Amino acid sequence: MVKNKRVLIAGGAGFLGSYFCDYYVSQDWLVDCVDNLSTSSGHNIEHLKSKSNFNFVRHDIINPLPRKIMTTKYGLVINLASPASPPQYRRLAIETLQAGSQGTLNLLELAKNSNARFCLASTSEVYGDPEVHPQPESYWGMVHSYGPRSMYDEAKRYAEALVYAYRQKHRVDTVVARFFNTYGPRMDPADGRVVSNFVVQALKGQPLTIYGTGNQTRSFCYVDDLVEGVIKLIDSSQEGPMNLGNPTEFTILELAKKIRRLTSTSSRLVYKPLPGDDPLQRRPDITLAKQRLGWQPKANLDSGLKKTIAYFKEELGIS
Ligand code: UDP
């Protein structure tokens, strides 16, 4: 358990990052949230700015960290800083590679100098288009190193390798969490992920855009479940990598139909070309998280989607 209750959360203004800021602020930690706002507006942390134990620093982690941060002693450093949706990381391809490499290195140096625990938010994308299903942590993956997803997949794989090297060489207390598809309130309506796209399209009465046949699968984890799992992992002495996600699998077509039903929309389905290297199937094997953390997700897709739909309705001003 971390004793020095001061945390640096890189990417803290993003969809997931803002939940970790909330959590550590509520636990009376001193929270420094670092974000370059390249894929978020800052909207998700607006409510924290009046808190005396919350500090926002607009900074890109690929550049040397500000002196004030480098001279602070943290108990915990969490790295969530990266574009994470396929359209965003394709648009910011080089920045994504830099965030995973130099950005992660800068944060590992900070953790080393602070004697802090370091948590890397990694991803199911390290498994690529998997030939093993569901995916256990022991599977090494099938990633295309030269293609439309490689900037994200390889950046995260490199980041994992850096974490490993810092642990071996500098004895930094590290942990790697591999997040699978996560959704919920505070997703950016425009970030291009499937849940936000479908919900926004349904609420606006626009056609739902199915890429490819819609027979590809994903397993969707409600944000509160994921956050709980990550916090348990950070509080443990585990090193990971550890999968965190919901093991119930759906086709994209099933997801579209569910969202149509839950929003009572008359939106039709339209079929668009499947982007290159889009994984055909994805589902986490969470045996390790169950055994080591006693964690598993609680929310089913219907209940999580209802809360997400309510959030987007309010954001978009739809009654
Ligand atoms: N997808 C879709 N329509 C959309 C957005 C995404 O059919 O409007 C598909 C996408 O091709 C992928 C799946 O939904 O097969 C999940 O996409 P997302 O971008 O959410 O995340 P990924 O798991 O691919 O990183």
CSV table of C-alpha atoms and ligand atoms in Angstrom, one decimal:
chain,number,residue,atom,x,y,z
A,1,MET,CA,0.0,0.0,0.0
A,2,VAL,CA,1.3,3.5,-1.0
A,3,LYS,CA,2.2,5.7,2.1
A,4,ASN,CA,3.0,9.0,0.4
A,5,LYS,CA,-0.5,10.2,-0.6
A,6,ARG,CA,0.5,12.4,-3.5
A,7,VAL,CA,-0.3,11.2,-7.0
A,8,LEU,CA,0.5,12.4,-10.5
A,9,ILE,CA,-2.1,11.3,-13.0
A,10,ALA,CA,-1.0,11.8,-16.6
A,11,GLY,CA,-3.9,11.9,-19.0
A,12,GLY,CA,-6.1,12.8,-16.0
A,13,ALA,CA,-8.5,15.0,-17.9
A,14,GLY,CA,-9.5,12.2,-20.2
A,15,PHE,CA,-12.5,9.9,-20.0
A,16,LEU,CA,-10.9,7.4,-17.7
A,17,GLY,CA,-8.3,9.7,-16.1
A,18,SER,CA,-11.0,12.0,-14.7
A,19,TYR,CA,-12.4,9.1,-12.6
A,20,PHE,CA,-9.0,8.5,-11.1
A,21,CYS,CA,-8.7,12.2,-10.3
A,22,ASP,CA,-12.1,12.0,-8.6
A,23,TYR,CA,-11.2,8.9,-6.6
A,24,TYR,CA,-7.9,10.2,-5.2
A,25,VAL,CA,-9.3,13.7,-4.5
A,26,SER,CA,-12.1,12.0,-2.5
A,27,GLN,CA,-9.5,9.9,-0.6
A,28,ASP,CA,-7.8,13.2,0.4
A,29,TRP,CA,-4.6,12.6,-1.6
A,30,LEU,CA,-2.8,15.5,-3.2
A,31,VAL,CA,-3.6,15.1,-6.9
A,32,ASP,CA,-1.6,16.6,-9.8
A,33,CYS,CA,-3.4,16.0,-13.1
A,34,VAL,CA,-1.2,16.5,-16.1
A,35,ASP,CA,-2.8,16.6,-19.6
A,36,ASN,CA,-2.1,18.3,-22.9
A,37,LEU,CA,-5.9,18.3,-23.7
A,38,SER,CA,-5.1,16.9,-27.2
A,39,THR,CA,-8.2,14.6,-27.1
A,40,SER,CA,-10.2,16.1,-24.3
A,41,SER,CA,-11.6,19.5,-23.5
A,42,GLY,CA,-11.0,19.7,-19.8
A,43,HIS,CA,-14.7,19.4,-19.3
A,44,ASN,CA,-14.4,16.2,-17.2
A,45,ILE,CA,-12.3,17.8,-14.5
A,46,GLU,CA,-14.0,21.2,-14.4
A,47,HIS,CA,-15.8,20.2,-11.1
A,48,LEU,CA,-12.4,19.4,-9.4
A,49,LYS,CA,-10.7,22.7,-10.1
A,50,SER,CA,-12.1,24.3,-6.9
A,51,LYS,CA,-10.8,21.5,-4.7
A,52,SER,CA,-7.7,22.5,-2.7
A,53,ASN,CA,-6.1,19.0,-3.1
A,54,PHE,CA,-6.4,19.1,-6.9
A,55,ASN,CA,-4.0,20.8,-9.3
A,56,PHE,CA,-4.2,20.8,-13.1
A,57,VAL,CA,-1.1,21.2,-15.2
A,58,ARG,CA,-1.4,21.6,-18.9
A,59,HIS,CA,1.6,19.8,-20.3
A,60,ASP,CA,2.6,17.3,-22.9
A,61,ILE,CA,4.5,14.4,-21.2
A,62,ILE,CA,6.7,14.0,-24.3
A,63,ASN,CA,8.5,17.2,-23.2
A,64,PRO,CA,10.6,17.4,-20.1
A,65,LEU,CA,8.3,17.6,-17.1
A,66,PRO,CA,8.1,21.0,-15.4
A,67,ARG,CA,10.7,21.6,-12.6
A,68,LYS,CA,7.9,21.9,-10.0
A,69,ILE,CA,6.8,18.3,-10.8
A,70,MET,CA,10.4,16.9,-11.1
A,71,THR,CA,11.2,18.2,-7.6
A,72,THR,CA,8.0,16.9,-6.0
A,73,LYS,CA,8.0,13.5,-4.3
A,74,TYR,CA,5.1,11.3,-5.4
A,75,GLY,CA,3.9,8.1,-3.9
A,76,LEU,CA,2.1,7.1,-7.1
A,77,VAL,CA,2.4,7.9,-10.8
A,78,ILE,CA,-0.4,6.7,-13.2
A,79,ASN,CA,0.2,6.9,-16.9
A,80,LEU,CA,-3.0,7.1,-18.9
A,81,ALA,CA,-1.8,9.7,-21.3
A,82,SER,CA,-2.4,8.7,-24.9
A,83,PRO,CA,-5.0,9.2,-27.6
A,84,ALA,CA,-7.1,5.9,-27.3
A,85,SER,CA,-9.8,5.8,-29.9
A,86,PRO,CA,-8.8,4.5,-33.4
A,87,PRO,CA,-9.7,7.8,-35.3
A,88,GLN,CA,-7.9,9.9,-32.7
A,89,TYR,CA,-4.7,7.8,-32.7
A,90,ARG,CA,-4.7,7.7,-36.5
A,91,ARG,CA,-5.0,11.5,-36.6
A,92,LEU,CA,-2.3,11.9,-33.9
A,93,ALA,CA,-0.2,9.0,-35.1
A,94,ILE,CA,3.2,10.4,-34.3
A,95,GLU,CA,2.1,12.0,-31.1
A,96,THR,CA,0.7,8.6,-30.0
A,97,LEU,CA,4.0,6.9,-30.6
A,98,GLN,CA,5.8,9.7,-28.7
A,99,ALA,CA,3.4,9.5,-25.7
A,100,GLY,CA,4.0,5.8,-25.4
A,101,SER,CA,7.8,6.1,-25.7
A,102,GLN,CA,9.4,9.4,-24.6
A,103,GLY,CA,6.3,10.3,-22.5
A,104,THR,CA,6.3,7.0,-20.6
A,105,LEU,CA,10.1,7.3,-20.1
A,106,ASN,CA,9.7,10.8,-18.6
A,107,LEU,CA,7.1,9.5,-16.1
A,108,LEU,CA,9.2,6.4,-15.2
A,109,GLU,CA,12.1,8.7,-14.4
A,110,LEU,CA,9.8,10.7,-12.2
A,111,ALA,CA,8.6,7.5,-10.4
A,112,LYS,CA,12.2,6.4,-10.0
A,113,ASN,CA,13.3,9.7,-8.5
A,114,SER,CA,10.3,9.7,-6.2
A,115,ASN,CA,10.4,6.1,-5.2
A,116,ALA,CA,6.8,5.9,-6.4
A,117,ARG,CA,4.6,3.1,-7.5
A,118,PHE,CA,4.1,3.4,-11.2
A,119,CYS,CA,1.0,2.2,-13.0
A,120,LEU,CA,0.8,1.9,-16.8
A,121,ALA,CA,-2.6,1.9,-18.5
A,122,SER,CA,-1.9,-0.6,-21.3
A,123,THR,CA,-4.5,-2.2,-23.6
A,124,SER,CA,-6.0,-5.2,-25.1
A,125,GLU,CA,-4.5,-3.9,-28.4
A,126,VAL,CA,-1.2,-5.5,-27.4
A,127,TYR,CA,-2.9,-8.8,-28.5
A,128,GLY,CA,-3.7,-7.3,-31.9
A,129,ASP,CA,-6.0,-9.4,-34.0
A,130,PRO,CA,-5.8,-12.4,-31.7
A,131,GLU,CA,-5.6,-16.1,-32.7
A,132,VAL,CA,-6.1,-17.2,-29.1
A,133,HIS,CA,-9.6,-16.5,-27.7
A,134,PRO,CA,-10.3,-15.4,-25.0
A,135,GLN,CA,-7.0,-13.6,-24.5
A,136,PRO,CA,-5.0,-14.5,-21.3
A,137,GLU,CA,-2.0,-12.4,-20.3
A,138,SER,CA,0.3,-15.2,-21.4
A,139,TYR,CA,-0.7,-14.7,-25.0
A,140,TRP,CA,1.9,-12.7,-26.9
A,141,GLY,CA,-0.5,-11.3,-29.5
A,142,MET,CA,-0.6,-10.9,-33.3
A,143,VAL,CA,0.1,-7.3,-34.0
A,144,HIS,CA,0.8,-5.7,-37.4
A,145,SER,CA,3.8,-3.5,-36.9
A,146,TYR,CA,3.2,-1.5,-40.1
A,147,GLY,CA,-0.4,-0.6,-40.5
A,148,PRO,CA,-3.3,1.6,-39.4
A,149,ARG,CA,-3.3,0.5,-35.8
A,150,SER,CA,0.4,0.1,-35.3
A,151,MET,CA,1.0,3.6,-33.9
A,152,TYR,CA,-1.2,2.7,-30.9
A,153,ASP,CA,-0.4,-1.0,-30.5
A,154,GLU,CA,3.3,-0.6,-30.8
A,155,ALA,CA,3.4,2.5,-28.6
A,156,LYS,CA,1.7,0.5,-25.8
A,157,ARG,CA,3.9,-2.5,-26.4
A,158,TYR,CA,7.0,-0.4,-26.2
A,159,ALA,CA,5.6,1.3,-23.1
A,160,GLU,CA,5.2,-2.1,-21.5
A,161,ALA,CA,8.8,-3.0,-22.4
A,162,LEU,CA,10.0,0.2,-20.9
A,163,VAL,CA,8.2,-0.5,-17.7
A,164,TYR,CA,9.7,-3.9,-17.6
A,165,ALA,CA,13.2,-2.4,-18.1
A,166,TYR,CA,12.8,0.1,-15.4
A,167,ARG,CA,11.6,-2.5,-13.0
A,168,GLN,CA,14.6,-4.8,-13.8
A,169,LYS,CA,17.3,-2.1,-14.0
A,170,HIS,CA,16.1,0.5,-11.5
A,171,ARG,CA,13.8,-1.6,-9.2
A,172,VAL,CA,10.9,0.8,-9.7
A,173,ASP,CA,7.7,-0.6,-8.2
A,174,THR,CA,5.6,-1.0,-11.4
A,175,VAL,CA,2.3,-2.5,-12.5
A,176,VAL,CA,0.9,-2.9,-15.9
A,177,ALA,CA,-2.9,-3.0,-16.4
A,178,ARG,CA,-4.3,-4.1,-19.8
A,179,PHE,CA,-7.7,-2.4,-20.3
A,180,PHE,CA,-10.3,-3.9,-22.6
A,181,ASN,CA,-13.0,-1.7,-24.2
A,182,THR,CA,-14.5,0.5,-21.6
A,183,TYR,CA,-17.5,2.8,-21.8
A,184,GLY,CA,-19.7,5.1,-19.7
A,185,PRO,CA,-20.5,8.7,-18.8
A,186,ARG,CA,-17.8,11.2,-19.7
A,187,MET,CA,-16.9,9.6,-23.0
A,188,ASP,CA,-16.3,12.3,-25.6
A,189,PRO,CA,-19.4,12.2,-27.9
A,190,ALA,CA,-17.0,12.9,-30.9
A,191,ASP,CA,-14.1,10.6,-30.2
A,192,GLY,CA,-15.3,8.0,-32.7
A,193,ARG,CA,-15.5,4.8,-30.5
A,194,VAL,CA,-18.4,2.5,-31.2
A,195,VAL,CA,-20.4,3.0,-28.0
A,196,SER,CA,-20.3,6.8,-28.2
A,197,ASN,CA,-20.9,6.8,-31.9
A,198,PHE,CA,-24.0,4.5,-31.7
A,199,VAL,CA,-25.5,6.3,-28.7
A,200,VAL,CA,-25.1,9.7,-30.2
A,201,GLN,CA,-26.3,8.6,-33.6
A,202,ALA,CA,-29.4,6.9,-32.0
A,203,LEU,CA,-30.2,9.9,-29.9
A,204,LYS,CA,-30.0,12.2,-32.9
A,205,GLY,CA,-32.1,9.8,-35.1
A,206,GLN,CA,-29.2,9.3,-37.5
A,207,PRO,CA,-28.2,6.0,-39.0
A,208,LEU,CA,-26.0,3.8,-36.9
A,209,THR,CA,-22.7,3.2,-38.7
A,210,ILE,CA,-21.7,-0.5,-38.7
A,211,TYR,CA,-18.2,-1.0,-40.0
A,212,GLY,CA,-17.8,-4.2,-42.0
A,213,THR,CA,-20.4,-6.9,-41.4
A,214,GLY,CA,-20.9,-6.1,-37.7
A,215,ASN,CA,-20.0,-9.7,-36.9
A,216,GLN,CA,-16.7,-8.7,-35.2
A,217,THR,CA,-16.9,-8.9,-31.4
A,218,ARG,CA,-15.9,-6.8,-28.4
A,219,SER,CA,-16.5,-7.1,-24.7
A,220,PHE,CA,-17.6,-3.9,-23.0
A,221,CYS,CA,-16.7,-3.0,-19.5
A,222,TYR,CA,-18.6,-0.3,-17.6
A,223,VAL,CA,-16.3,2.4,-16.4
A,224,ASP,CA,-17.0,2.1,-12.6
A,225,ASP,CA,-16.0,-1.6,-12.8
A,226,LEU,CA,-12.8,-0.9,-14.6
A,227,VAL,CA,-11.8,1.9,-12.2
A,228,GLU,CA,-12.5,-0.4,-9.2
A,229,GLY,CA,-10.3,-3.1,-10.7
A,230,VAL,CA,-7.4,-0.6,-11.4
A,231,ILE,CA,-7.5,0.7,-7.9
A,232,LYS,CA,-7.4,-2.8,-6.5
A,233,LEU,CA,-4.5,-3.5,-8.7
A,234,ILE,CA,-2.6,-0.4,-7.7
A,235,ASP,CA,-3.3,-1.2,-4.0
A,236,SER,CA,-2.0,-4.7,-4.4
A,237,SER,CA,1.7,-5.7,-4.8
A,238,GLN,CA,1.0,-7.2,-8.2
A,239,GLU,CA,3.3,-6.4,-11.1
A,240,GLY,CA,1.0,-7.5,-13.9
A,241,PRO,CA,0.5,-7.4,-16.8
A,242,MET,CA,-3.1,-8.0,-15.8
A,243,ASN,CA,-6.2,-7.9,-18.0
A,244,LEU,CA,-9.1,-5.8,-16.7
A,245,GLY,CA,-12.3,-5.9,-18.7
A,246,ASN,CA,-15.7,-7.5,-18.9
A,247,PRO,CA,-15.6,-11.0,-20.3
A,248,THR,CA,-19.1,-11.0,-21.8
A,249,GLU,CA,-18.8,-10.8,-25.6
A,250,PHE,CA,-21.1,-9.2,-28.1
A,251,THR,CA,-21.0,-8.7,-31.9
A,252,ILE,CA,-21.1,-5.0,-33.0
A,253,LEU,CA,-24.5,-5.8,-34.6
A,254,GLU,CA,-25.9,-7.0,-31.3
A,255,LEU,CA,-24.6,-3.8,-29.6
A,256,ALA,CA,-26.3,-1.6,-32.3
A,257,LYS,CA,-29.6,-3.4,-31.8
A,258,LYS,CA,-29.4,-3.1,-28.1
A,259,ILE,CA,-28.7,0.6,-28.3
A,260,ARG,CA,-31.6,1.1,-30.8
A,261,ARG,CA,-33.9,-0.7,-28.3
A,262,LEU,CA,-32.7,1.2,-25.2
A,263,THR,CA,-33.0,4.6,-26.9
A,264,SER,CA,-36.3,3.7,-28.7
A,265,THR,CA,-34.9,5.3,-31.8
A,266,SER,CA,-36.1,4.7,-35.4
A,267,SER,CA,-32.5,5.0,-36.7
A,268,ARG,CA,-31.6,2.5,-39.3
A,269,LEU,CA,-28.3,0.6,-39.7
A,270,VAL,CA,-25.9,1.6,-42.5
A,271,TYR,CA,-22.9,-0.4,-43.4
A,272,LYS,CA,-19.5,1.2,-44.0
A,273,PRO,CA,-16.1,-0.3,-44.9
A,274,LEU,CA,-14.2,-2.0,-42.1
A,275,PRO,CA,-11.0,0.0,-41.2
A,276,GLY,CA,-7.8,-1.9,-41.8
A,277,ASP,CA,-6.5,-4.4,-39.2
A,278,ASP,CA,-9.7,-4.1,-37.1
A,279,PRO,CA,-9.6,-7.2,-34.8
A,280,LEU,CA,-12.2,-9.8,-35.5
A,281,GLN,CA,-12.8,-10.8,-31.9
A,282,ARG,CA,-11.8,-9.7,-28.5
A,283,ARG,CA,-12.6,-10.9,-25.0
A,284,PRO,CA,-10.5,-10.8,-21.9
A,285,ASP,CA,-9.6,-13.9,-19.8
A,286,ILE,CA,-9.8,-12.3,-16.3
A,287,THR,CA,-8.9,-15.4,-14.3
A,288,LEU,CA,-5.8,-13.6,-13.0
A,289,ALA,CA,-7.7,-10.6,-11.8
A,290,LYS,CA,-10.3,-12.8,-10.1
A,291,GLN,CA,-7.6,-14.9,-8.4
A,292,ARG,CA,-5.2,-12.2,-7.4
A,293,LEU,CA,-7.5,-9.2,-6.7
A,294,GLY,CA,-10.9,-10.9,-6.1
A,295,TRP,CA,-12.2,-8.6,-8.8
A,296,GLN,CA,-14.7,-9.0,-11.5
A,297,PRO,CA,-17.1,-6.6,-13.2
A,298,LYS,CA,-20.6,-6.2,-11.8
A,299,ALA,CA,-22.5,-4.2,-14.4
A,300,ASN,CA,-24.2,-5.8,-17.3
A,301,LEU,CA,-24.3,-4.1,-20.7
A,302,ASP,CA,-27.9,-3.1,-20.4
A,303,SER,CA,-27.5,-1.3,-17.1
A,304,GLY,CA,-24.3,0.4,-18.1
A,305,LEU,CA,-25.7,1.5,-21.4
A,306,LYS,CA,-28.8,3.0,-19.7
A,307,LYS,CA,-26.5,5.2,-17.6
A,308,THR,CA,-24.4,6.1,-20.6
A,309,ILE,CA,-27.5,7.0,-22.7
A,310,ALA,CA,-28.7,9.3,-19.8
A,311,TYR,CA,-25.4,11.0,-19.7
A,312,PHE,CA,-25.3,11.7,-23.5
A,313,LYS,CA,-28.9,12.9,-23.4
A,314,GLU,CA,-28.0,15.5,-20.9
A,315,GLU,CA,-24.7,16.5,-22.7
A,316,LEU,CA,-26.5,16.8,-26.0
A,317,GLY,CA,-29.5,18.6,-24.5
A,318,ILE,CA,-31.9,15.9,-25.7
A,319,SER,CA,-35.0,15.4,-23.5
B,1,UDP,N1,-17.2,0.4,-35.1
B,1,UDP,C1,-18.4,0.4,-35.8
B,1,UDP,N2,-19.0,1.6,-36.0
B,1,UDP,C2,-18.6,2.8,-35.5
B,1,UDP,C3,-17.4,2.7,-34.7
B,1,UDP,C4,-16.7,1.5,-34.5
B,1,UDP,O1,-18.9,-0.6,-36.3
B,1,UDP,O2,-19.2,3.8,-35.7
B,1,UDP,C5,-16.6,-0.9,-34.9
B,1,UDP,C6,-15.1,-0.9,-35.1
B,1,UDP,O3,-14.8,-1.2,-36.5
B,1,UDP,C7,-14.6,-2.1,-34.2
B,1,UDP,C8,-15.6,-2.0,-33.0
B,1,UDP,O4,-16.7,-1.3,-33.5
B,1,UDP,O5,-14.8,-3.3,-34.9
B,1,UDP,C9,-15.0,-1.3,-31.8
B,1,UDP,O6,-14.5,-0.1,-32.2
B,1,UDP,P1,-13.9,1.0,-31.3
B,1,UDP,O7,-13.4,2.1,-32.1
B,1,UDP,O8,-14.9,1.4,-30.2
B,1,UDP,O9,-12.7,0.3,-30.5
B,1,UDP,P2,-11.6,-0.8,-30.9
B,1,UDP,O10,-12.0,-1.9,-30.0
B,1,UDP,O11,-11.7,-1.1,-32.3
B,1,UDP,O12,-10.3,-0.2,-30.5
